[in-house]
XYZ file of N, CA and C in Angstrom:
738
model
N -5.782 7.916 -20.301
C -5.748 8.961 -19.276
C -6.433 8.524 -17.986
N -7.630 7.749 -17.911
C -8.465 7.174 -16.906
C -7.643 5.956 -16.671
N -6.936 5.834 -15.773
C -6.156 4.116 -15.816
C -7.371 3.625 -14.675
N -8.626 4.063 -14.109
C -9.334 2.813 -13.327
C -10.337 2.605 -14.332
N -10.785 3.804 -15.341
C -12.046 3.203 -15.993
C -11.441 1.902 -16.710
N -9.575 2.056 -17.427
C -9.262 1.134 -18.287
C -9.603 -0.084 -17.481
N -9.141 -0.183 -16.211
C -8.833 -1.351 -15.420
C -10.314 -1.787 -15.706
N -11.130 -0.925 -15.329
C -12.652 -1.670 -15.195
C -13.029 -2.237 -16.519
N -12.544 -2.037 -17.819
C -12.612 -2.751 -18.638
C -12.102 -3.850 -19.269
N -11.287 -4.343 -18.363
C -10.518 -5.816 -18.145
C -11.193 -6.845 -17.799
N -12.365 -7.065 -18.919
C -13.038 -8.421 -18.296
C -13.425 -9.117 -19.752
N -13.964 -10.754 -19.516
C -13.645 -11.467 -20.514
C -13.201 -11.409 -21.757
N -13.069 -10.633 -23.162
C -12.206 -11.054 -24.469
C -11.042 -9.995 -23.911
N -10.644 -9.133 -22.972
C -9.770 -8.382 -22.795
C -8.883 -9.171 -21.922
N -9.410 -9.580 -21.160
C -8.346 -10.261 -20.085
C -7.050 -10.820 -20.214
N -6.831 -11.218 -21.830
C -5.401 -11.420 -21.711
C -4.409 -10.676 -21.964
N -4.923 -9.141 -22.133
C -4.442 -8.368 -21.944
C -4.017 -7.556 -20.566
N -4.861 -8.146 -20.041
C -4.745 -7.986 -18.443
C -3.625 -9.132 -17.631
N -3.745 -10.224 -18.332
C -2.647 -11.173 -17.613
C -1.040 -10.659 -18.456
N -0.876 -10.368 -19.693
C 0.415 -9.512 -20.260
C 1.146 -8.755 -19.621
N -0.429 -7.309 -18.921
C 0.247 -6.642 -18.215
C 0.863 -7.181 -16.840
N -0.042 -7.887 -16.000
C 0.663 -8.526 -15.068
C 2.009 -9.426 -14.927
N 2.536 -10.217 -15.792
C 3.187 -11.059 -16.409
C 4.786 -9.702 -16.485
N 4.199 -8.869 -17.212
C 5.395 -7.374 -17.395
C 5.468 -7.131 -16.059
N 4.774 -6.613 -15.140
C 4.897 -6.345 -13.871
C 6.012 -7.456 -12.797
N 5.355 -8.942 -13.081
C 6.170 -9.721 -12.012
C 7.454 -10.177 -12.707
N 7.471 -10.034 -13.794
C 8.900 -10.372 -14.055
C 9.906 -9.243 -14.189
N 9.422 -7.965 -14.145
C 10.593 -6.634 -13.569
C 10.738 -6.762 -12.128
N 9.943 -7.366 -11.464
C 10.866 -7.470 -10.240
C 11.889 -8.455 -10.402
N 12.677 -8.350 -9.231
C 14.279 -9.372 -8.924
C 13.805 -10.167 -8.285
N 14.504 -11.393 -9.056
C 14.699 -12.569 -8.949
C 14.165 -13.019 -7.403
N 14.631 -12.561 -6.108
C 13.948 -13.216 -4.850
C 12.802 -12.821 -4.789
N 12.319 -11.692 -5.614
C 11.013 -11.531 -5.162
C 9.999 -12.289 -6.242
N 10.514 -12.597 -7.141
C 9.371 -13.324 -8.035
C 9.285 -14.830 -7.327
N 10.507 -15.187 -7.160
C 10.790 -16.829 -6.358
C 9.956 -16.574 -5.069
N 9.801 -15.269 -4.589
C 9.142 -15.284 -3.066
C 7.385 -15.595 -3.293
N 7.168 -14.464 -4.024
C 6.254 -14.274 -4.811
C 5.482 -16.294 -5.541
N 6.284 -16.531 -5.277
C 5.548 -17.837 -6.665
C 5.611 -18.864 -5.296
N 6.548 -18.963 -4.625
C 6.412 -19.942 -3.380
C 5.211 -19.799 -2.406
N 5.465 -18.156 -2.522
C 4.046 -18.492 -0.977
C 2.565 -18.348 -1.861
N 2.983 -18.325 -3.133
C 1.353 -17.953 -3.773
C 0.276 -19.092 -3.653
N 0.525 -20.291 -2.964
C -0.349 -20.985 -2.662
C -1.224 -20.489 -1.496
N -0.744 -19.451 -0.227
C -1.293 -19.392 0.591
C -2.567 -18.410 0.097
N -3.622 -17.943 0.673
C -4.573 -17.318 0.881
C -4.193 -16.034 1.852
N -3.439 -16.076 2.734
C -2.837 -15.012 3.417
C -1.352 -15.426 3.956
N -0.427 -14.185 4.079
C 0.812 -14.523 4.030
C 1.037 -14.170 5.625
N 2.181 -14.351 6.251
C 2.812 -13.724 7.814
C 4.230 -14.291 7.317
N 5.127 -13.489 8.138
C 6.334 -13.763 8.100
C 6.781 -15.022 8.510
N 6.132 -15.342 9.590
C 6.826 -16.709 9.947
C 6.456 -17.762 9.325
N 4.919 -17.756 8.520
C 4.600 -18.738 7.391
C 5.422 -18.966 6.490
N 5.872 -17.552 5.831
C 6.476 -17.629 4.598
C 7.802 -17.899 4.866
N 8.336 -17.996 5.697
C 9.616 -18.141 6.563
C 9.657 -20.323 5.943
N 8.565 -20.515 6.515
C 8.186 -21.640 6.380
C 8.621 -22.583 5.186
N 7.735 -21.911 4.407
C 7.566 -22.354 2.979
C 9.037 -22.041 2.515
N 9.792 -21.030 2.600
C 11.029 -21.156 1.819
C 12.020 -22.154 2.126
N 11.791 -22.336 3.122
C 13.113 -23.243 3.789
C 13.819 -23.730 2.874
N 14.905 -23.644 2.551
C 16.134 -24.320 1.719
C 16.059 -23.711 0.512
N 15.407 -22.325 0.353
C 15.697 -21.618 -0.701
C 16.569 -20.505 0.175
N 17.174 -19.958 -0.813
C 18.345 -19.160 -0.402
C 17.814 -17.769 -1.129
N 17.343 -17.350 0.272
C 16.688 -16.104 0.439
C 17.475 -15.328 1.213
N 17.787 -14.453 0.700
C 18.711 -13.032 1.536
C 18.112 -12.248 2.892
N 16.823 -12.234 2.050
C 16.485 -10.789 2.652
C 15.213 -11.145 3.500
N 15.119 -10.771 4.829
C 14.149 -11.710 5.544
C 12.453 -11.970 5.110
N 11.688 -12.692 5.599
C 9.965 -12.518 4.771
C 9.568 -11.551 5.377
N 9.404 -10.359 6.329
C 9.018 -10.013 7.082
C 9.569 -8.124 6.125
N 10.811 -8.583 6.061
C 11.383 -7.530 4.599
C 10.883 -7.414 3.766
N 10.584 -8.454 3.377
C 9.993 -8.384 1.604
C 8.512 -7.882 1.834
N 7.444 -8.706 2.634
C 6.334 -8.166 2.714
C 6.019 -6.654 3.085
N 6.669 -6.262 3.894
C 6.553 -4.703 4.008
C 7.496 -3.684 2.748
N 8.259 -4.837 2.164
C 8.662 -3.596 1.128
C 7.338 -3.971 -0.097
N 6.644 -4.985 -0.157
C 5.780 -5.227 -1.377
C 4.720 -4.436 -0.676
N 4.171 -4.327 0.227
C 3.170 -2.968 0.890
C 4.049 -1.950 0.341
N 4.647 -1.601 0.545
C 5.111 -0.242 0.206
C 4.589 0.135 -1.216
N 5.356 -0.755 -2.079
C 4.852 -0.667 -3.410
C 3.864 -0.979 -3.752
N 2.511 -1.224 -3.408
C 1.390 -1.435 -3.771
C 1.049 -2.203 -4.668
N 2.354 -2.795 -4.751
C 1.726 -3.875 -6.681
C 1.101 -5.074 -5.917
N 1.532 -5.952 -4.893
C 1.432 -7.516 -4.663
C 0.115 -7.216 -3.374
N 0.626 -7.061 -2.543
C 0.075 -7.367 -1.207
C -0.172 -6.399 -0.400
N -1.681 -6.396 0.152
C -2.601 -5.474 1.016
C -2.361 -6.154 2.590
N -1.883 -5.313 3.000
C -2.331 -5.928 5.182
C -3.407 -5.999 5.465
N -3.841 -7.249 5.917
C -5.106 -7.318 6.805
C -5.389 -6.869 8.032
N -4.248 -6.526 8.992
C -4.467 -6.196 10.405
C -3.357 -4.757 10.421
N -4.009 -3.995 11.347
C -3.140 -2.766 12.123
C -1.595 -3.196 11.969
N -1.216 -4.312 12.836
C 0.136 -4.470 13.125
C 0.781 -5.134 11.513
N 0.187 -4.959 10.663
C 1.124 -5.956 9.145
C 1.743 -7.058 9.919
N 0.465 -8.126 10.121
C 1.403 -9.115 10.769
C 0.557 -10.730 9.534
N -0.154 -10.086 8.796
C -1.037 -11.038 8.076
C -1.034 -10.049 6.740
N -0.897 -10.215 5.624
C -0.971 -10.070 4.093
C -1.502 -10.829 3.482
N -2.225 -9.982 2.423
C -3.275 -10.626 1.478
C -2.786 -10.399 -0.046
N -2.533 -11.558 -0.897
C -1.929 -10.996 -2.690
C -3.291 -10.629 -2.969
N -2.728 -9.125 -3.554
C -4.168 -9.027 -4.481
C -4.316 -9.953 -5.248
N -5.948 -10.273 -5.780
C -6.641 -11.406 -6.032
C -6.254 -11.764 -7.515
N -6.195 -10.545 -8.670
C -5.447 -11.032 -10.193
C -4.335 -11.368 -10.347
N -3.213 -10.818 -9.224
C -2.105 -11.334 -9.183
C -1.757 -13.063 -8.492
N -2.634 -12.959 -7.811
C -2.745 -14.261 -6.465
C -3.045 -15.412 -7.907
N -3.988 -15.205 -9.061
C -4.198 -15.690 -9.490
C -3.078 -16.412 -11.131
N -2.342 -15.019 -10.766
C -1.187 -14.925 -12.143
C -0.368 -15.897 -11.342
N -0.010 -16.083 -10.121
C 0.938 -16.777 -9.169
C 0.392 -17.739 -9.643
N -0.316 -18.291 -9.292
C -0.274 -19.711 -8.893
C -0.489 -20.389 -10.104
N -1.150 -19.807 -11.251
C -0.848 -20.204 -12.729
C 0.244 -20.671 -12.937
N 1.061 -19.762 -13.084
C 2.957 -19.706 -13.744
C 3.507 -20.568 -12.280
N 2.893 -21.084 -10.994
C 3.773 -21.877 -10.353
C 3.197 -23.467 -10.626
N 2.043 -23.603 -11.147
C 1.673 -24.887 -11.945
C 1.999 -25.314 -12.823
N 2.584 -23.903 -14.087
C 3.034 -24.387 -15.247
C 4.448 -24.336 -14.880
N 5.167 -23.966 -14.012
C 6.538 -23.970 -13.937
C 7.488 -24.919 -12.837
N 6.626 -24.895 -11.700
C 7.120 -25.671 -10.277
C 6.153 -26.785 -10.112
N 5.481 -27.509 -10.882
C 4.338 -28.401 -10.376
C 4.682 -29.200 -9.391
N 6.031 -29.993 -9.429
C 6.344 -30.871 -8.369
C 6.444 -30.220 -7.010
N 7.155 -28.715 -7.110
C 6.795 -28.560 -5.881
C 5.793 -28.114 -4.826
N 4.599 -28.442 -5.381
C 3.362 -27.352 -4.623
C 3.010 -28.709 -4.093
N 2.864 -30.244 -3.861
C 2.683 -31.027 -2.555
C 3.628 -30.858 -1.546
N 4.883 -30.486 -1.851
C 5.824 -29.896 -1.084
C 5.555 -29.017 0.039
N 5.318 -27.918 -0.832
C 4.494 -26.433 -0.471
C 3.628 -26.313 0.310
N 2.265 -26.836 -0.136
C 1.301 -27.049 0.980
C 1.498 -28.307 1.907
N 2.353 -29.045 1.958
C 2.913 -29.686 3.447
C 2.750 -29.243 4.582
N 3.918 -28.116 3.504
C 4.709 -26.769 4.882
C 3.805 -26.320 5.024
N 2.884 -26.175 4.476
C 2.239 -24.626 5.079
C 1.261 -25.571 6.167
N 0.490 -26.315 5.856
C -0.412 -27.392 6.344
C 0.177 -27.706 7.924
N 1.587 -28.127 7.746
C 2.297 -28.383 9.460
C 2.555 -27.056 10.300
N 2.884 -26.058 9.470
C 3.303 -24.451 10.053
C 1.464 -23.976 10.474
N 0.284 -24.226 10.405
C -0.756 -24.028 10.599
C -1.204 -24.525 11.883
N -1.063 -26.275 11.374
C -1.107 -27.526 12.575
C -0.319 -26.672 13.696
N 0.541 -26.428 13.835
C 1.842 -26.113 14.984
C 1.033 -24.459 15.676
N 0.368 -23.916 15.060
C -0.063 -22.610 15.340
C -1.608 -22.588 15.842
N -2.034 -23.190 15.105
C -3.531 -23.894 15.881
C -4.759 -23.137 14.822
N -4.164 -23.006 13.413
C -5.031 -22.737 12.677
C -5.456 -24.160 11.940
N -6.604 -24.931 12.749
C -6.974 -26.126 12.242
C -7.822 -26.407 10.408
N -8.301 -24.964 10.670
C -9.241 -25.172 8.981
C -8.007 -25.250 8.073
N -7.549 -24.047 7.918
C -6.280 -24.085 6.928
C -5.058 -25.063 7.276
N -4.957 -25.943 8.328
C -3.994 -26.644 8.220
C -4.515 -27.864 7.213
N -6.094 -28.454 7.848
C -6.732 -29.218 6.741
C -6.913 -28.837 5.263
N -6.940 -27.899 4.803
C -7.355 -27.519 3.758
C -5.595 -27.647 2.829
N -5.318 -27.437 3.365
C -3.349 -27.296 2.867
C -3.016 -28.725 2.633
N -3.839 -29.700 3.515
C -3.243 -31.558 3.661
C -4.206 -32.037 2.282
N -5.053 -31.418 2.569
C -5.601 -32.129 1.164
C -5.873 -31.744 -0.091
N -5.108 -30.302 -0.018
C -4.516 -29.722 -1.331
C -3.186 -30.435 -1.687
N -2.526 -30.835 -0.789
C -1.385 -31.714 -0.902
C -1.677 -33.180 -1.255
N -2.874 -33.069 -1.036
C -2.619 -34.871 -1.541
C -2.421 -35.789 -0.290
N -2.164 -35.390 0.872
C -2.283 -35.797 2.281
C -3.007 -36.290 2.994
N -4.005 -37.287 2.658
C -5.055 -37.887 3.318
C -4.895 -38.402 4.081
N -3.804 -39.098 4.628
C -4.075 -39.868 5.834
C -3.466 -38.465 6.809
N -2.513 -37.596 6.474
C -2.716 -36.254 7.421
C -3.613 -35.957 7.653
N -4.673 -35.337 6.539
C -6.098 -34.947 6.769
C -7.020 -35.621 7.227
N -7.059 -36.615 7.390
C -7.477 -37.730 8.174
C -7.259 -37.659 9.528
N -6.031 -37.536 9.688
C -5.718 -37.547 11.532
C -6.332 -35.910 11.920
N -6.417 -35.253 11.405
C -6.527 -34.037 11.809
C -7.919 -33.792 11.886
N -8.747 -34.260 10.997
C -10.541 -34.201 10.982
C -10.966 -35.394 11.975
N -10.205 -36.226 12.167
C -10.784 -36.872 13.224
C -10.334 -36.205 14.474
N -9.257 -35.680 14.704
C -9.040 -35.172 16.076
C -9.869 -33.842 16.414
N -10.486 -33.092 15.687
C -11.020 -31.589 15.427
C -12.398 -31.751 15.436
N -13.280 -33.235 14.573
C -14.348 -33.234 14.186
C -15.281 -32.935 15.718
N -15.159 -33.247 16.250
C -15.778 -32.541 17.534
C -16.654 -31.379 17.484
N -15.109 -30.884 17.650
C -15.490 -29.141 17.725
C -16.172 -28.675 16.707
N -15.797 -29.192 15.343
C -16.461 -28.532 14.163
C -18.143 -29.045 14.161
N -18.457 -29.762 14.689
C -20.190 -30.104 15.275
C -20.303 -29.375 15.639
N -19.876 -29.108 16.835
C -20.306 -28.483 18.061
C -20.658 -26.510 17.742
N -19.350 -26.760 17.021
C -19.758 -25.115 16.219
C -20.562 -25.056 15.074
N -21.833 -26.104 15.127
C -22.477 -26.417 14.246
C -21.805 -25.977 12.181
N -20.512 -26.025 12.322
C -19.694 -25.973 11.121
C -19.685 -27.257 10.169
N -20.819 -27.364 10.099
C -21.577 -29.044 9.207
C -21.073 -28.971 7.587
N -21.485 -28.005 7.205
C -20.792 -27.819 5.818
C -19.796 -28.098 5.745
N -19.080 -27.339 6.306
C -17.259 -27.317 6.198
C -16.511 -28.731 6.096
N -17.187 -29.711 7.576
C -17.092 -30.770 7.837
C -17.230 -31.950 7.130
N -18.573 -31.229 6.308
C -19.004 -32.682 5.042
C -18.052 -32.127 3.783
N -17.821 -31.052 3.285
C -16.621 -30.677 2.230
C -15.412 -31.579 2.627
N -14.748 -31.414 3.742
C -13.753 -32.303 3.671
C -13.998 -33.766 3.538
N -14.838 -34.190 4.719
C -14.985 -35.739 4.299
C -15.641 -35.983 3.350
N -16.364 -35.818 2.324
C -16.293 -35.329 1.110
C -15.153 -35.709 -0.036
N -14.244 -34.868 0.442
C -12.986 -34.790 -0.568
C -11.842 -35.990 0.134
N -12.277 -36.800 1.270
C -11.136 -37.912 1.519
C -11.336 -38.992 0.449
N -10.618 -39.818 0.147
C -11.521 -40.955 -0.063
C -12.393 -41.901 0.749
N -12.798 -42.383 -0.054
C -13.827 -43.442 1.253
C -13.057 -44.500 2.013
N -12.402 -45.209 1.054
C -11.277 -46.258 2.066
C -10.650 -45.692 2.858
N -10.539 -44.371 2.984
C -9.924 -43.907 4.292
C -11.004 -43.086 5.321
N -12.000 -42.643 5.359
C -12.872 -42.682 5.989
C -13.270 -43.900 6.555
N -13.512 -45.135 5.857
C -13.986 -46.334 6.059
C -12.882 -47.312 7.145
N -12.275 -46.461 7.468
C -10.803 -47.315 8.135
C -10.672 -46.032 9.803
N -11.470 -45.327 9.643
C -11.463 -44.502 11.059
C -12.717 -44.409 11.626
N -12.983 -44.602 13.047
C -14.131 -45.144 13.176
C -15.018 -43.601 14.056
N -13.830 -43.061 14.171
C -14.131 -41.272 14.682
C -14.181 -40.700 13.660
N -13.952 -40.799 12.442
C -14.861 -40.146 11.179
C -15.903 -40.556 11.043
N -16.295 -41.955 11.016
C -17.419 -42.344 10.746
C -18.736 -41.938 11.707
N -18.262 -41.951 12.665
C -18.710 -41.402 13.498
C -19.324 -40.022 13.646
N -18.041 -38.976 13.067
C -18.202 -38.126 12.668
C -19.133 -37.580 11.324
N -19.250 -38.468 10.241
C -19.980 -38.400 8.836
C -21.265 -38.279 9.699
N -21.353 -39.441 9.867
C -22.669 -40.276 10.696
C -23.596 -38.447 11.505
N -22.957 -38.379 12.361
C -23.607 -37.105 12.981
C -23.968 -35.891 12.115
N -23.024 -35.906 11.216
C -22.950 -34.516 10.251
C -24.323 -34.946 9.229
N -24.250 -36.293 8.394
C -25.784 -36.856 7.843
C -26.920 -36.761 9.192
N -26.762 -36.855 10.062
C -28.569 -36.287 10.775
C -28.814 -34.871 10.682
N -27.732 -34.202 11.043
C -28.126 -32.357 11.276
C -28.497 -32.262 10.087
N -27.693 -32.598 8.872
C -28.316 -31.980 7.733
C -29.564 -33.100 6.893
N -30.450 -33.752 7.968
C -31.706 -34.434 7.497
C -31.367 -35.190 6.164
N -30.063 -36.235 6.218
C -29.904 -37.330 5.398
C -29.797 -38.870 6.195
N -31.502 -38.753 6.748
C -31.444 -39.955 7.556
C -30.640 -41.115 6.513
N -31.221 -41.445 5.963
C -31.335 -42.679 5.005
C -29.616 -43.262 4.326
N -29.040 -42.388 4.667
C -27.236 -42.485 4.085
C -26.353 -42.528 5.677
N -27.223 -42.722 6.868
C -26.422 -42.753 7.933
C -26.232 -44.532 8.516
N -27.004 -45.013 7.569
C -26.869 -46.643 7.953
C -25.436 -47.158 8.081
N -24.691 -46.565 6.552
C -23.674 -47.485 6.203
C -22.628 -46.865 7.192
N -22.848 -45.701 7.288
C -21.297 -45.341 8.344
C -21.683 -45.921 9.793
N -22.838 -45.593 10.016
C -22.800 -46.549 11.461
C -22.530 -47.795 11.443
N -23.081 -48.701 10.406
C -22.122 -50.050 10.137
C -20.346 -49.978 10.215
N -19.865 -49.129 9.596
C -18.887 -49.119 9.376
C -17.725 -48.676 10.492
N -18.512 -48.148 11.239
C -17.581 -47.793 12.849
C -18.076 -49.275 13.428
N -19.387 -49.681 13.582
C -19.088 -50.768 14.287
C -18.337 -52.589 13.762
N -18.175 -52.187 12.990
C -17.598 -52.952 12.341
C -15.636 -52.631 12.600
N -15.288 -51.371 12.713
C -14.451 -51.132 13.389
C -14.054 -51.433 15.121
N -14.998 -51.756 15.727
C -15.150 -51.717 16.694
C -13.738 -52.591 17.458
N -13.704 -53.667 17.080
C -13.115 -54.814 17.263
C -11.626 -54.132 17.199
N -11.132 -53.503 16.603
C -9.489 -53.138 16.345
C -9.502 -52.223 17.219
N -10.437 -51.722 17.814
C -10.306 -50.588 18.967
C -9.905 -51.619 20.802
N -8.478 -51.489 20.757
C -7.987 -51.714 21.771
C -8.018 -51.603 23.429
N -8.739 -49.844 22.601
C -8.905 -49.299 24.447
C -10.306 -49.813 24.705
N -10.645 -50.440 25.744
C -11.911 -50.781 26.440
C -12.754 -49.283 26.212
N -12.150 -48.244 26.996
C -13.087 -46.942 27.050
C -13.209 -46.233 26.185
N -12.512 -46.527 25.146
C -12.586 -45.791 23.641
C -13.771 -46.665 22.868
N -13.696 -48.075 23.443
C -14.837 -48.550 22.600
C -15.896 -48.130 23.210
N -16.317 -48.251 24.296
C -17.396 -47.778 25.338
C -18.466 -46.441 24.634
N -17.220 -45.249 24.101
C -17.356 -43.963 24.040
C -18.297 -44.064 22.279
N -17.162 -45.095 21.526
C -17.647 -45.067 20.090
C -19.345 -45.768 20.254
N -19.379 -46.796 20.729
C -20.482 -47.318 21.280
C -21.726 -46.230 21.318
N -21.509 -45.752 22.592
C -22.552 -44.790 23.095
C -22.657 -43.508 21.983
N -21.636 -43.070 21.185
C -21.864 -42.567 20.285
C -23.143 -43.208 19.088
N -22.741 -44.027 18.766
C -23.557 -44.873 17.679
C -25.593 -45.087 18.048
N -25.248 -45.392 19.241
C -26.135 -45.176 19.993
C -27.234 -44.338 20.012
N -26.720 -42.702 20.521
C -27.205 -41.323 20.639
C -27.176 -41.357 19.009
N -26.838 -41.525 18.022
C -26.875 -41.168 16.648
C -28.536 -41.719 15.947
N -28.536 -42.958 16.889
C -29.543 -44.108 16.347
C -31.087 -43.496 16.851
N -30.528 -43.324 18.148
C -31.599 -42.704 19.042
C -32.283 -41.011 18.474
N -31.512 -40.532 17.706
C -31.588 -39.375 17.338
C -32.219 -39.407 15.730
N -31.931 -40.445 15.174
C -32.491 -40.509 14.358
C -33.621 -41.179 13.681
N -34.134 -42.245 14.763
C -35.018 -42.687 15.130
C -36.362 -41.605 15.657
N -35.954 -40.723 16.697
C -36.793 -39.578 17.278
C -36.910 -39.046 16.090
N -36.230 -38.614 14.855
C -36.781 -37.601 13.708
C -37.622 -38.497 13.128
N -37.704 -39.655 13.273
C -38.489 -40.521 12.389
C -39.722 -40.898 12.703
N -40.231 -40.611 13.833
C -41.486 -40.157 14.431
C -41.300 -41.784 15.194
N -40.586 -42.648 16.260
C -40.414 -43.890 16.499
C -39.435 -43.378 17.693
N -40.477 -43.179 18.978
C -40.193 -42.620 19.837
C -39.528 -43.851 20.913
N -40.247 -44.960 21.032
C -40.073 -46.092 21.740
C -38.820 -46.595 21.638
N -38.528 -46.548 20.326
C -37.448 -47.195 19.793
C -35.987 -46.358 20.432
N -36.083 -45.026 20.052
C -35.373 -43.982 20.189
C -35.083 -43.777 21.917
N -36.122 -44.334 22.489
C -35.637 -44.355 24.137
C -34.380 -45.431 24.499
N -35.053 -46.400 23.811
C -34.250 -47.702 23.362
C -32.612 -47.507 23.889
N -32.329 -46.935 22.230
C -30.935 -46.565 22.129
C -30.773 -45.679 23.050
N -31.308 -44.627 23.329
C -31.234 -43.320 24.711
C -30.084 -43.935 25.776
């Protein structure tokens, strides 16, 4: 008779009773909407022209922009984040039933998947989630070009965490082969007071140095390395030194 107290009792030895019911739910819908449903369930939030995205070369009838306002309607899938329903959110047990049944069912295509979504981001100027999509894909040397072109800004917005999560999750031979990541590591180890691990990346840009073609690009990496040395020298109580590099 209480269907929220039941709901509230949907937690650990019950829960697979909770994924059953969900499971009954997405498979009474039709066919485009479970296929819609399982394609964009990689995203974190949906828009029409994303999901527009991601289907490409599936043969979808009915536009994304349709489906999301008829799945608002029905309250089972997806909540709007903004006034205008121009951004959708899967509720979070379902978001989670998705992307299950599209691992056990579509695995090949979710590097696919987050491609699209990763370039449809890039093209829109949502830089976090375009990175985050490249290296859910398996895309490192994408994610690569993209954290080096961005790493800037993400300093500057003192967004240090974020910054060391991704380079973090590259591999190192590909960090070790860009000399504006290293660069980038390099700065992100002083803010967060890991003098002692900033040696090897500053080796490792200048050691790059040489394949850098442009005169003023080397100039720039230079004086970077520099201000890094100088900066971390000054935390080290070696003030003389630190003018030095200055």
């Amino acid at each position: 008779d209480d269907v929220d107290d039941l709901i509230q009792q949907f937690t650990g030895s019950n829960r697979h009773v909770l994924d059953y019911l969900l499971i009954e739910v997405l498979e009474g819908q039709p066919q485009e909407i479970q296929t819609f449903l399982l394609t964009t369930s990689i995203l974190e939030r949906l828009s029409a022209p994303l999901c527009e995205a991601l289907m490409d070369g599936v043969d979808q009838q009915v536009p994304a922009q349709q489906i999301l306002e008829q799945l608002d309607r029905s309250t089972l899938f997806v909540t709007p984040l903004d006034t205008e329903r121009g951004w959708y959110r899967t509720h979070r047990l379902l978001s989670d039933l998705l992307r299950f049944t599209l691992r056990s069912t579509m695995p090949e295509k979710i590097p696919l998947l987050q491609r699209r979504a990763s370039g449809w981001f890039e093209e829109n100027g949502f830089v976090v989630e375009a990175i985050d999509h490249a290296l859910a894909a398996g895309d490192f040397e994408r994610s690569a070009r993209l954290l080096e072109a961005h790493a800037g800004g993400f300093l500057t917005r003192g967004e240090i965490a974020l910054l060391l999560r991704w380079l973090d999750a590259l591999p190192e031979s590909i960090v070790r082969t860009r000399p504006w990541l290293c660069v980038a590591h390099a700065w992100a180890l002083v803010y967060t007071g890991h003098l002692d691990a900033i040696g090897p990346r500053l080796r490792d840009a200048e050691e790059l140095l040489g394949s850098v073609s442009d005169g003023a690009e080397q100039r720039r990496i230079s004086g970077q390395l520099a201000a890094i040395r100088a900066y971390q020298l000054a935390l080290r109580g070696e003030p003389e030194a630190a003018i030095t590099q200055a």
